[in-house]
C-alpha cells in the first residue's frame, strides 16, 4: 500500500515509542518505597515534621524530570530512521506532545516553589492563634519516666487554660511542629523559646521543666508576655511522680493568679482562692458571662463553682451579683448568697475582702455601703469593678445618703472609662438617661452597649426598649411583635429602661404583655398592683391606679403585696377613702400589719387623717416589733423596724410644727430605715418631710441637697418633691433649675386626675412666669 499523504499517529503509539508508561510505573513503585522508609526514619531520628511533605514534593519534581527526559529522548524512533533511509517523508510530529511537555514543565516549576515554601514556612511569622492566646511550649524533662511528660505537660496545661479567663490555648501539635522545626528534640534558651510563641502569634508563652530528684518531681513553669519577653507569673511545685496531674492543676492556678494580678485576667487573680481547678474554671466562665450581661449563664457558672468548692468566697459573692440582676436587688436569693460570701471574707486579700464587705452592706441596704465604696475607690482608683460597685450603692440606696443624682452618672462613667469592655455600668447609665430625660445620652449609651454586646438577652432587651421610644416605624412594629413572645421577667427588665414620662405608650405596650394570660398568675397580678399602679400614680392618675389594684385583687385576692399597695394608696391620700376600713381589716387578716412596713403605712394613714395619738401608738408597736425581731440577732428587719418607728416620730414632730426636733429625728431615721425592699416608700416620705422641716428652719441649702437625690422615679413622691424643689430653686435664684423642674411636673401631669390639677396648674403658672421674665 502506497502512502499518498501525511499519516497520523495515535497517542498510544506515541507513548509506546517512548516507553513512558513503563518509566512511570517503575518510578511510582520506587517513590512508594522511599516514602515508607522516610516515614519510619522521621520517628526514629526525630526528624522535623516538614521532612515528609518535602520528600513528596521532591519526588514529584523527579517525576517531572524523568517524564521530560522520556519525551525528549524518545523522539528518534527506529521507524523514523527507516523512513529517512528509504527517502520517504518523515511522519509529522503531533502538536499535543508539545502541550504535554509544557504542562510537565509548569508542574515542575510549581513543585519547586512548593518545596521552597515547605522548607521555609517554619520561620514565618504568620499568627495561627486567636487573640489573648497562650502557647504552652515543650517542657524540659530530666529523670527516669519523665520523657513522656515533655509533650504531655503541654497537652494538660493547654487543656487546663483553654477558655479560662478569656485565654485561648494554641494547638499543641502546631506548637510542637514549629518547635521541632527550629530546635529538633532539644531545649532552647528562654528568649528563643518565647520567639517560637511570638512567631505563632501567641500573646503569652508558658515554658518550664520537670525534674526528678530523690524520688520526688519538681515542676517549674513560667508565664511570659511574648511581646516584651517579661515574666508575668511563675509556679514551682513538688510532689510524687504519680501526682503530676494534680501538680499541673496547682501550676495552672498559680499561673492564673499571677496573670490576673498583672493583667486583670480572671478578676485580678486575687479572687481565685479555691484550690479546685474545676471550681476556678466555672467561676471564670461565670465572670465572662457577667461581662456579657448573661445573668442566668453567670449564675450557673458561680453555682457550679460553689458545687466544686463550697468555700469559694468570691464565687458566692458574684453569685449574689448575678442573682441581683436575674431576680431583683434585695431578693432572698441575693441576700443569702451575700451572707454566705461574707462569712468567708477573711480568706481574701484586702481588695477583694473590701469588695465583699461592700457587697454585703449593699445587699442589706445599709447606707454604710456608700462610705465603704468611696474608701475603696480612693484606695484603688484604677479599679473599674470597685467604681461600678460604688455606682451600685449610689443607684440603689444613694437617695438614703443624699447622693446627688448626677453623681450616679459620674461614677458609672468612671467604671466604663477604666474598662471600655465593661457593659454592666452602661445598663444603669441607659436607665438614668431615661430618668433624666436625656435622649442624647439614652441613644449614646445604647449604641455603646450594643457595640460591645449584640447577642445576649440584655442586648435584645435594650434593642426593644430603644425601638419602642426612638426607633423608626418598622423597628417599633417589630419590637411590639417581639414583646408578645417574652416572659414577664424580660418584660419587667425592659420597662425599667423607659423612665421618661413621655414614654408611657411603650410602657403600656409592655404592661399589656405582662398581664397576658400566657404569664403566670403572680406575674399578671404584679403588672397591676406594682407596675401599672405605680406608673399611673407617677402621672397623677389615681383613678387608673386604683383600677389596676382592683384587677390585681381579682387575680390574687389573698396576695398580701396587693393589699400592701392598696394600704399605701390610702396612706398617701391617693386611694379611695371608702376602702380604708376594708383595706385595713384585710391587711390585718393577711398579716400585712405584722411586717414593719405594713405597720408603718398604717401609721402614715393615721398621720394623713391627723390622728396623732394613733401615730404615736403605731410607733410604739414598731418598737415592740423591732425588739421581737432583734431577739434573733442584728437582722435587717430589726434594724429597719427601729428606723421606721423613729421615722413616724419625726413625721409626728413635723406635723406638730416642731421642725427642729423633726429634722433631728429624720436625719437619723432615714439611713436607719434603709433597705432594698418596699422601704423606699417610707424613706422618701421621711426625706420629703425632712426637706420641709429644713426649709421652715431657713436651711435651704440642706433642704435642696435632700431633694436633689432620688425623687425622679419614686411614684408617690415624684410630683410633690420636684415641685417643692422647683420652688426652692426659684427662691434661691437658680432660675434654670427651677424652669427644668416646673416643666417636668407640668409634662408629667399632662393627663392627670382632677385631684392633681392644682399641682399641674401651679407648675405651669410658675413656668410661664419664669420664661416671661427670661
XYZ file of C-alpha atoms in Angstrom:
774
model
C 0.000 0.000 0.000
C 1.439 3.292 -1.079
C 1.365 6.400 1.143
C -0.080 9.325 -0.680
C -0.183 11.902 2.224
C 0.811 12.642 5.770
C -0.057 9.906 8.220
C -1.350 10.397 11.776
C -0.087 8.589 14.803
C -2.175 7.610 17.808
C -1.422 8.814 21.335
C -0.947 5.181 22.439
C 1.685 4.508 19.768
C 3.455 7.704 20.695
C 3.640 6.581 24.356
C 4.876 3.090 23.357
C 7.682 4.571 21.303
C 8.977 6.429 24.344
C 8.253 3.694 26.882
C 6.721 6.437 29.109
C 4.213 4.134 30.817
C 6.937 1.699 31.895
C 9.013 4.562 33.263
C 6.057 5.944 35.266
C 5.155 2.563 36.759
C 8.737 1.896 37.867
C 9.088 5.406 39.305
C 5.790 5.134 41.233
C 6.944 1.893 42.879
C 10.286 3.384 43.851
C 8.603 6.527 45.245
C 6.275 4.467 47.429
C 9.233 2.593 48.905
C 11.110 5.853 49.576
C 8.115 7.417 51.374
C 7.642 4.337 53.582
C 11.287 4.450 54.661
C 11.069 8.230 55.226
C 8.024 7.837 57.459
C 9.861 5.283 59.624
C 13.007 7.396 59.930
C 11.062 10.571 60.864
C 10.020 8.906 64.130
C 13.305 7.055 64.747
C 15.604 10.001 64.048
C 13.190 12.673 65.382
C 13.363 14.499 62.056
C 11.463 17.801 61.728
C 7.805 17.475 60.656
C 8.350 19.279 57.342
C 10.604 16.419 56.165
C 7.785 14.147 54.910
C 5.898 16.743 52.763
C 9.264 17.938 51.420
C 10.079 14.346 50.330
C 6.744 14.103 48.499
C 7.377 17.333 46.603
C 10.947 16.295 45.694
C 9.626 13.024 44.304
C 7.083 14.954 42.265
C 9.915 17.070 40.861
C 11.748 13.829 39.961
C 8.631 12.588 38.230
C 8.560 15.735 36.119
C 12.246 15.385 35.228
C 12.065 11.757 34.040
C 8.851 12.494 32.130
C 10.542 15.326 30.225
C 13.612 13.131 29.571
C 11.454 10.310 28.193
C 9.570 12.670 25.927
C 12.685 14.354 24.548
C 14.983 11.321 24.184
C 12.261 9.077 22.744
C 11.746 11.430 19.791
C 14.083 9.487 17.260
C 12.424 6.069 16.853
C 13.640 3.156 14.576
C 10.616 3.762 12.376
C 11.608 7.338 11.767
C 15.180 6.197 10.868
C 13.822 3.607 8.282
C 11.619 6.214 6.619
C 14.534 8.598 6.318
C 16.780 5.879 4.732
C 14.050 4.979 2.223
C 13.707 8.608 1.185
C 10.151 8.812 2.441
C 8.765 11.876 4.089
C 9.066 11.791 7.865
C 5.960 11.264 9.909
C 4.559 14.584 11.156
C 5.177 15.479 14.801
C 1.845 15.775 16.578
C 1.030 19.083 18.375
C -0.191 17.502 21.639
C 3.268 16.225 22.797
C 4.292 19.879 22.931
C 1.308 20.648 25.143
C 2.216 17.736 27.412
C 5.789 18.937 27.630
C 4.659 22.469 28.523
C 2.334 21.163 31.228
C 5.064 18.980 32.730
C 7.472 21.925 32.843
C 4.811 24.153 34.505
C 4.102 21.416 37.043
C 7.820 21.128 37.769
C 8.024 24.880 38.467
C 5.088 24.692 40.881
C 6.624 21.694 42.648
C 9.916 23.556 43.120
C 8.027 26.568 44.551
C 6.111 24.267 46.897
C 9.323 22.698 48.142
C 10.800 26.088 48.890
C 7.622 27.090 50.778
C 7.621 23.910 52.887
C 11.299 24.273 53.729
C 10.996 27.907 54.745
C 7.498 28.254 56.216
C 8.540 27.327 59.742
C 10.407 30.585 60.131
C 7.393 32.613 59.037
C 5.612 34.951 61.464
C 2.014 34.449 60.395
C -0.179 34.099 63.503
C -2.096 30.861 63.798
C -3.746 31.500 67.167
C -6.664 33.565 68.464
C -6.420 36.864 70.368
C -5.358 36.556 74.035
C -3.821 33.211 73.163
C -1.223 31.259 75.088
C 1.311 28.848 73.622
C 2.447 26.104 76.000
C 5.979 25.180 74.924
C 7.644 21.751 75.340
C 8.864 21.227 78.902
C 12.465 20.224 79.572
C 12.392 16.897 81.448
C 15.135 15.252 83.494
C 14.771 11.900 85.198
C 13.530 8.409 84.528
C 9.990 8.049 83.295
C 9.518 11.767 82.608
C 10.207 11.760 78.870
C 6.562 11.162 78.091
C 5.666 14.312 80.028
C 7.704 16.548 77.733
C 4.707 16.810 75.444
C 2.179 15.518 77.981
C 2.579 18.600 80.157
C 1.915 20.735 77.093
C -1.391 18.975 76.485
C -2.535 19.060 80.121
C -1.669 22.725 80.717
C -3.177 23.788 77.387
C -6.396 21.921 78.205
C -6.473 23.476 81.696
C -6.027 27.011 80.388
C -8.127 26.955 77.241
C -11.217 29.118 77.680
C -10.321 30.164 81.234
C -10.410 33.901 81.873
C -10.702 34.601 78.156
C -7.495 32.711 77.301
C -7.223 30.550 74.200
C -4.592 27.820 74.088
C -2.691 27.362 70.835
C -2.944 23.910 69.308
C -0.144 21.867 70.890
C 0.551 19.943 67.683
C 1.180 23.204 65.877
C 3.409 24.418 68.688
C 5.367 21.151 68.667
C 5.707 21.252 64.899
C 7.249 24.703 64.978
C 9.430 23.766 67.922
C 10.870 20.692 66.178
C 11.413 22.659 63.021
C 13.564 25.074 64.971
C 15.150 23.059 67.778
C 14.514 19.410 66.959
C 14.010 17.371 70.122
C 16.210 19.568 72.297
C 15.561 22.514 74.555
C 16.155 26.183 73.875
C 17.201 29.381 75.658
C 14.246 31.248 77.131
C 14.330 34.164 74.696
C 14.429 31.829 71.686
C 11.623 29.705 73.141
C 9.463 32.804 73.572
C 10.255 33.720 69.959
C 8.564 30.496 68.825
C 5.357 31.505 70.641
C 5.630 35.000 69.210
C 6.042 33.565 65.718
C 2.802 31.685 66.209
C 1.034 34.951 67.050
C 0.504 33.997 70.711
C 0.205 36.771 73.297
C 1.546 34.588 76.108
C 4.017 31.738 76.432
C 4.489 29.085 79.117
C 7.894 27.466 79.394
C 9.200 25.199 82.127
C 10.797 21.978 83.278
C 10.043 18.776 85.175
C 12.927 17.325 87.197
C 13.112 14.138 89.277
C 15.139 14.486 92.462
C 15.240 11.906 95.238
C 12.032 10.183 94.264
C 10.158 13.492 94.001
C 9.228 15.543 90.948
C 9.712 19.293 90.862
C 7.578 21.110 88.301
C 8.535 24.683 87.383
C 6.593 26.856 84.951
C 6.896 30.485 83.930
C 4.361 32.668 82.143
C 5.780 35.242 79.678
C 4.451 38.187 77.736
C 5.643 37.360 74.214
C 5.708 40.988 73.088
C 8.040 42.226 75.842
C 9.595 38.946 76.950
C 8.740 39.850 80.561
C 7.809 37.152 83.050
C 4.352 37.871 84.464
C 3.746 34.780 86.578
C 5.518 31.663 87.790
C 4.883 28.483 89.723
C 7.038 25.852 91.384
C 5.507 22.730 92.948
C 6.900 19.438 94.269
C 5.194 16.072 94.582
C 5.439 12.370 93.923
C 5.898 11.115 90.327
C 2.377 9.696 90.304
C 0.845 13.077 91.202
C 1.806 15.004 88.084
C -1.811 15.661 87.088
C -2.725 17.288 90.435
C 0.589 19.177 90.266
C -0.330 20.632 86.877
C -3.630 21.848 88.319
C -1.737 23.654 91.067
C 0.578 25.151 88.474
C -2.406 26.274 86.391
C -3.998 28.015 89.364
C -0.718 29.718 90.317
C -0.228 30.997 86.785
C -3.807 32.245 86.535
C -3.478 34.121 89.819
C -0.195 35.659 88.744
C -1.545 36.601 85.340
C -4.641 38.055 86.974
C -2.593 40.292 89.259
C -0.510 41.603 86.372
C -3.029 41.762 83.542
C -6.530 41.657 85.039
C -7.367 38.192 83.692
C -9.777 36.321 85.948
C -10.992 39.162 88.196
C -7.442 40.311 89.044
C -6.398 36.817 90.092
C -6.614 37.533 93.817
C -10.167 36.234 93.959
C -9.099 32.753 92.823
C -8.725 31.398 96.352
C -10.092 27.966 95.503
C -7.715 25.028 95.233
C -10.070 23.330 92.786
C -9.313 23.938 89.127
C -12.848 22.825 88.266
C -14.223 25.497 90.597
C -11.932 28.193 89.203
C -12.869 27.334 85.631
C -16.576 27.520 86.429
C -16.039 30.796 88.307
C -14.232 32.403 85.388
C -16.929 31.203 82.996
C -19.405 32.977 85.260
C -17.256 36.122 85.189
C -17.165 36.114 81.396
C -20.954 35.692 81.275
C -21.388 38.585 83.740
C -19.375 40.846 81.475
C -21.676 39.865 78.599
C -24.758 40.600 80.768
C -25.861 36.960 80.546
C -27.147 36.697 84.092
C -28.552 33.155 84.008
C -25.331 31.772 82.494
C -23.295 33.721 85.047
C -25.326 32.345 87.939
C -24.911 28.842 86.533
C -21.119 29.275 86.430
C -20.935 30.526 90.009
C -23.280 27.795 91.241
C -21.057 25.151 89.633
C -18.010 26.771 91.214
C -19.621 26.502 94.656
C -20.642 22.897 93.998
C -16.995 22.088 93.283
C -15.736 24.145 96.258
C -18.302 25.280 98.825
C -15.712 27.550 100.499
C -15.054 29.637 97.368
C -15.803 33.105 98.776
C -15.788 35.216 95.622
C -17.914 32.693 93.769
C -20.597 33.202 96.423
C -20.221 36.984 96.192
C -20.512 37.029 92.425
C -23.467 34.641 92.611
C -25.161 37.298 94.725
C -24.484 39.875 91.975
C -25.793 37.571 89.253
C -28.944 36.841 91.257
C -29.400 40.587 91.771
C -29.639 41.089 88.016
C -31.573 37.903 87.386
C -34.185 38.484 90.100
C -34.095 41.786 91.999
C -31.831 43.567 94.444
C -32.676 42.514 97.990
C -34.423 39.283 96.989
C -33.921 36.289 99.317
C -31.607 34.525 96.839
C -29.400 37.612 96.620
C -29.194 38.194 100.374
C -28.499 34.530 101.157
C -25.611 34.375 98.666
C -24.180 37.648 100.006
C -24.354 36.361 103.591
C -22.643 33.132 102.594
C -19.838 35.029 100.915
C -19.408 37.433 103.814
C -18.833 34.538 106.225
C -15.776 33.577 104.156
C -14.389 37.094 103.649
C -11.304 36.530 105.823
C -9.884 34.168 103.145
C -9.418 37.030 100.711
C -6.759 39.705 100.166
C -7.651 43.295 101.197
C -9.077 44.487 97.898
C -11.392 41.512 97.445
C -12.324 41.465 101.126
C -13.330 45.114 100.819
C -15.391 44.355 97.718
C -17.133 41.540 99.580
C -17.903 43.784 102.560
C -19.252 46.461 100.231
C -21.495 43.909 98.534
C -22.723 42.614 101.889
C -23.574 46.083 103.181
C -25.337 46.949 99.935
C -27.473 43.795 99.852
C -28.650 44.649 103.370
C -29.463 48.165 102.211
C -27.098 49.807 104.686
C -26.090 53.371 103.880
C -22.620 52.478 105.246
C -22.011 50.824 101.852
C -21.679 54.288 100.305
C -18.798 55.379 102.530
C -17.116 51.990 102.213
C -17.311 52.248 98.424
C -15.757 55.710 98.500
C -12.901 54.465 100.654
C -12.209 51.562 98.313
C -12.195 53.718 95.171
C -9.818 56.142 96.906
C -7.528 53.230 97.720
C -7.801 51.593 94.297
C -8.594 54.497 91.939
C -7.998 52.487 88.752
C -10.221 49.508 89.589
C -13.359 49.557 87.382
C -15.115 46.850 89.416
C -14.931 48.947 92.582
C -16.191 52.059 90.793
C -19.087 50.030 89.460
C -19.948 48.723 92.930
C -19.840 52.268 94.311
C -22.215 53.185 91.485
C -24.472 50.311 92.525
C -24.584 51.705 96.064
C -25.409 55.157 94.692
C -28.040 53.716 92.361
C -29.894 51.581 94.906
C -29.528 53.440 98.228
C -27.898 56.756 97.297
C -31.169 58.572 97.961
C -30.971 57.496 101.609
C -27.484 59.025 101.809
C -28.402 62.225 99.910
C -26.137 61.345 96.965
C -26.884 63.799 94.112
C -28.492 62.235 91.068
C -25.707 63.350 88.700
C -23.105 61.674 90.924
C -24.500 58.275 89.969
C -23.853 59.033 86.315
C -20.314 60.235 87.012
C -19.325 57.088 88.909
C -20.715 54.670 86.303
C -18.960 56.641 83.569
C -15.723 56.305 85.525
C -16.077 52.498 85.519
C -16.643 52.472 81.749
C -13.687 54.822 81.162
C -11.402 52.442 83.072
C -12.649 49.369 81.185
C -14.275 50.065 77.843
C -15.467 46.429 77.579
C -17.438 46.707 80.849
C -21.071 46.575 79.730
C -22.900 46.376 83.069
C -22.467 50.058 84.068
C -23.923 51.023 80.686
C -27.237 49.373 81.615
C -27.695 51.716 84.569
C -26.475 54.673 82.529
C -29.216 53.938 79.979
C -31.823 53.786 82.745
C -30.585 57.022 84.311
C -30.570 58.774 80.932
C -34.267 57.927 80.607
C -34.921 59.097 84.145
C -33.179 62.424 83.422
C -34.983 62.790 80.066
C -31.604 62.983 78.330
C -32.442 61.446 74.956
C -28.978 62.079 73.522
C -27.382 60.127 76.372
C -30.031 57.409 76.037
C -29.069 56.940 72.384
C -25.334 57.144 73.058
C -25.209 54.599 75.885
C -27.456 52.207 73.974
C -25.110 52.336 70.973
C -22.076 51.855 73.199
C -23.635 48.823 74.854
C -24.704 47.160 71.609
C -21.254 47.758 70.123
C -19.826 45.623 72.934
C -22.611 43.060 73.285
C -25.057 42.322 70.497
C -26.121 38.757 71.287
C -27.148 38.483 74.955
C -30.668 38.677 76.362
C -29.812 42.079 77.768
C -28.800 43.289 74.308
C -32.172 42.191 72.931
C -33.997 43.975 75.750
C -32.101 47.175 75.036
C -32.836 46.983 71.331
C -36.538 46.562 72.082
C -36.570 49.411 74.611
C -34.791 51.721 72.199
C -37.067 50.768 69.308
C -40.194 51.408 71.403
C -39.261 55.023 72.031
C -36.639 56.032 69.469
C -36.779 53.630 66.546
C -38.326 54.095 63.106
C -41.805 52.682 62.465
C -40.551 49.338 61.153
C -38.388 48.772 64.246
C -41.212 49.858 66.526
C -43.629 47.373 64.987
C -41.050 44.579 65.140
C -40.367 45.371 68.809
C -44.065 45.205 69.667
C -44.341 41.830 67.966
C -41.338 40.552 69.911
C -42.924 41.631 73.214
C -45.639 39.030 72.674
C -43.010 36.271 72.853
C -41.157 37.332 76.013
C -41.626 36.111 79.609
C -42.596 38.535 82.357
C -39.071 38.835 83.774
C -37.689 40.090 80.453
C -40.601 42.475 80.051
C -40.001 43.936 83.514
C -36.323 44.479 82.709
C -37.319 46.382 79.573
C -39.806 48.573 81.388
C -37.128 49.746 83.824
C -35.393 51.496 80.928
C -38.466 53.549 79.969
C -38.433 56.199 82.679
C -39.125 59.314 80.704
C -42.727 60.441 81.429
C -43.413 60.815 77.703
C -42.656 57.124 77.085
C -45.905 55.875 78.609
C -47.076 54.368 75.276
C -44.103 51.992 75.275
C -44.683 51.130 78.932
C -48.364 50.456 78.257
C -47.460 48.021 75.465
C -45.150 46.122 77.814
C -47.648 46.075 80.692
C -50.275 44.666 78.376
C -47.978 41.713 77.674
C -47.152 41.158 81.369
C -50.890 40.962 82.032
C -51.432 38.489 79.199
C -52.938 35.094 80.196
C -49.781 33.329 78.970
C -47.912 34.711 82.019
C -48.145 33.173 85.496
C -50.897 34.376 87.808
C -48.380 36.079 90.096
C -46.717 37.911 87.213
C -50.074 39.008 85.839
C -51.096 40.372 89.231
C -47.788 42.221 89.623
C -48.396 44.016 86.340
C -51.387 45.639 88.040
C -50.546 46.046 91.718
C -46.962 47.096 91.136
C -46.155 48.351 87.635
C -49.410 49.820 86.337
C -50.342 51.121 89.750
C -47.048 52.950 90.303
C -46.767 54.345 86.791
C -50.290 55.726 86.960
C -49.632 57.287 90.379
C -46.435 58.757 88.925
C -48.505 60.540 86.277
C -51.166 61.754 88.734
C -53.815 59.275 87.562
C -55.033 57.884 90.876
C -58.284 56.534 89.453
C -56.432 54.395 86.903
C -54.022 53.253 89.620
C -56.962 52.161 91.771
C -58.451 50.305 88.810
C -55.163 48.408 88.432
C -55.237 47.428 92.106
C -58.796 46.188 91.712
C -57.655 43.988 88.781
C -54.829 42.635 90.941
C -57.209 41.847 93.799
C -59.404 39.892 91.389
C -56.423 37.848 90.211
C -54.790 37.300 93.622
C -57.298 38.129 96.407
C -55.058 36.612 99.092
C -51.762 38.116 97.944
C -50.527 40.398 100.728
C -48.481 42.605 98.342
C -51.713 43.637 96.593
C -53.204 44.809 99.867
C -49.976 46.448 100.986
C -50.067 48.752 97.956
C -53.789 49.335 98.488
C -52.936 50.440 102.022
C -50.146 52.674 100.704
C -52.625 54.375 98.363
C -54.853 55.238 101.267
C -51.914 56.378 103.398
C -50.716 58.965 100.874
C -54.230 60.169 100.080
C -54.421 58.807 96.547
C -56.762 55.929 97.302
C -60.495 55.788 97.807
C -61.226 56.693 101.468
C -64.276 54.435 101.382
C -61.937 51.474 101.052
C -59.917 52.412 104.135
C -61.569 50.273 106.790
C -61.939 47.296 104.477
C -58.299 47.609 103.415
C -57.033 47.814 106.996
C -59.127 44.806 108.039
C -57.981 42.744 105.045
C -54.355 43.727 105.607
C -54.600 42.595 109.225
C -56.114 39.237 108.165
C -53.307 38.575 105.657
C -50.513 39.528 108.068
C -49.522 42.717 106.230
C -49.570 44.639 109.513
C -47.247 42.088 111.106
C -44.491 43.405 108.845
C -42.686 46.627 109.837
C -43.503 48.344 106.518
C -47.175 47.363 106.764
C -47.354 48.836 110.248
C -45.551 51.988 109.101
C -48.006 52.533 106.228
C -50.860 52.236 108.729
C -49.162 54.924 110.837
C -48.838 57.146 107.757
C -52.586 56.709 107.157
C -53.313 57.872 110.689
C -50.996 60.840 110.159
C -52.898 61.724 106.979
C -56.105 61.790 108.993
C -54.421 63.860 111.736
C -54.944 61.048 114.285
C -51.718 61.897 116.071
C -52.260 59.696 119.146
C -52.701 56.675 116.910
C -49.482 57.627 115.060
C -47.579 57.583 118.354
C -49.150 54.243 119.290
C -48.118 52.774 115.928
C -44.534 53.924 116.513
C -44.593 52.146 119.899
C -45.853 48.991 118.191
C -42.970 49.202 115.712
C -40.534 49.390 118.627
C -42.041 46.196 120.046
C -41.729 44.540 116.648
C -38.094 45.642 116.487
C -37.408 44.090 119.909
C -39.017 40.832 118.830
C -37.079 40.710 115.560
C -33.860 41.696 117.322
C -34.083 38.652 119.583
C -32.876 36.630 116.580
C -29.818 38.867 116.172
C -28.887 42.034 114.314
C -31.179 41.394 111.365
C -32.088 43.763 108.563
C -35.742 43.575 109.601
C -34.989 44.544 113.223
C -32.803 47.486 112.180
C -35.368 48.738 109.698
C -38.185 48.457 112.257
C -36.233 50.755 114.601
C -35.744 53.260 111.786
C -39.402 53.198 110.782
C -40.554 53.792 114.364
C -38.143 56.703 114.581
C -39.393 57.996 111.222
C -43.014 58.053 112.378
C -41.977 60.106 115.389
C -40.125 62.504 113.118
C -43.216 62.899 110.906
C -45.297 63.418 114.005
C -42.978 66.204 115.191
C -43.180 67.908 111.820
C -46.986 67.673 111.837
C -46.981 69.472 115.176
C -44.734 72.214 113.827
C -41.723 71.085 115.885
C -39.380 71.474 112.923
C -36.041 71.369 114.694
C -36.930 68.160 116.524
C -38.395 66.734 113.331
C -35.187 67.487 111.392
C -33.032 65.956 114.117
C -35.092 62.755 114.229
C -35.472 62.379 110.472
C -31.741 62.824 109.826
C -31.276 59.653 111.903
C -34.330 57.713 110.776
C -33.674 57.900 107.024
C -30.402 55.889 106.983
C -31.702 53.598 109.720
C -34.769 52.718 107.635
C -32.743 51.950 104.520
C -33.157 48.583 102.840
C -33.696 47.237 99.322
C -37.360 46.388 99.767
C -40.521 48.479 99.835
C -38.951 50.765 102.458
C -38.398 53.289 99.649
C -41.988 54.419 100.232
C -41.292 55.233 103.882
C -37.830 56.683 103.332
C -38.940 59.113 100.638
C -41.878 60.213 102.775
C -39.439 60.929 105.604
C -36.996 62.716 103.280
C -39.700 64.977 101.892
C -40.749 65.806 105.455
C -37.092 66.433 106.362
C -36.695 68.853 103.444
C -39.849 70.656 104.556
C -38.602 70.976 108.140
C -35.214 72.269 106.971
C -36.884 74.838 104.695
C -39.007 76.023 107.591
C -35.800 76.456 109.622
C -34.246 78.516 106.811
C -31.714 75.786 105.959
C -32.498 75.903 102.246
C -29.152 74.540 101.035
C -29.505 71.351 103.085
C -33.142 71.033 102.055
C -32.073 71.154 98.410
C -29.380 68.526 98.997
C -32.096 66.197 100.257
C -34.376 66.954 97.308
C -31.605 66.561 94.712
C -31.317 62.841 95.326
C -33.583 60.053 94.157
C -37.044 61.622 93.789
C -37.301 61.353 89.993
C -38.716 57.831 89.839
C -40.470 57.336 93.168
C -44.148 57.292 92.126
C -45.915 58.686 95.235
C -43.337 61.380 95.899
C -42.048 62.455 92.478
C -44.524 65.289 91.914
C -44.558 66.877 95.399
C -40.760 66.612 95.782
C -39.986 68.030 92.321
C -42.491 70.863 92.704
C -41.095 71.736 96.127
C -37.539 71.667 94.778
C -38.502 73.969 91.906
C -39.927 76.449 94.413
C -36.734 76.388 96.494
C -34.620 76.832 93.352
C -36.728 79.825 92.398
C -36.349 81.324 95.861
C -32.577 80.792 95.677
C -32.310 82.490 92.270
C -31.452 79.273 90.367
C -33.847 80.031 87.548
C -32.688 77.418 85.015
C -33.041 74.599 87.513
C -36.435 75.904 88.590
C -37.614 76.055 84.956
C -36.433 72.492 84.367
C -38.341 71.140 87.381
C -41.522 73.094 86.746
C -41.511 71.827 83.152
C -41.028 68.256 84.371
C -44.049 68.466 86.674
C -46.214 70.080 84.010
C -45.321 67.352 81.486
C -45.746 64.529 83.990
C -49.234 65.711 84.975
C -50.346 66.465 81.425
C -53.184 63.913 81.626
C -53.726 63.826 85.408
C -56.856 63.367 87.534
C -58.701 66.456 88.825
C -57.152 65.943 92.266
C -53.718 66.710 90.793
C -54.821 69.669 88.696
C -53.798 72.278 91.311
C -50.203 70.995 91.242
C -50.115 70.961 87.436
C -51.537 74.478 87.222
C -49.084 75.731 89.850
C -46.156 74.343 87.839
C -47.459 75.784 84.552
C -48.052 79.277 86.026
C -44.563 79.331 87.543
C -43.064 78.135 84.277
C -44.849 80.826 82.276
C -43.756 83.488 84.754
C -40.078 82.478 84.700
C -39.975 82.149 80.915
C -41.576 85.574 80.526
C -39.030 87.093 82.888
C -36.226 85.467 80.915
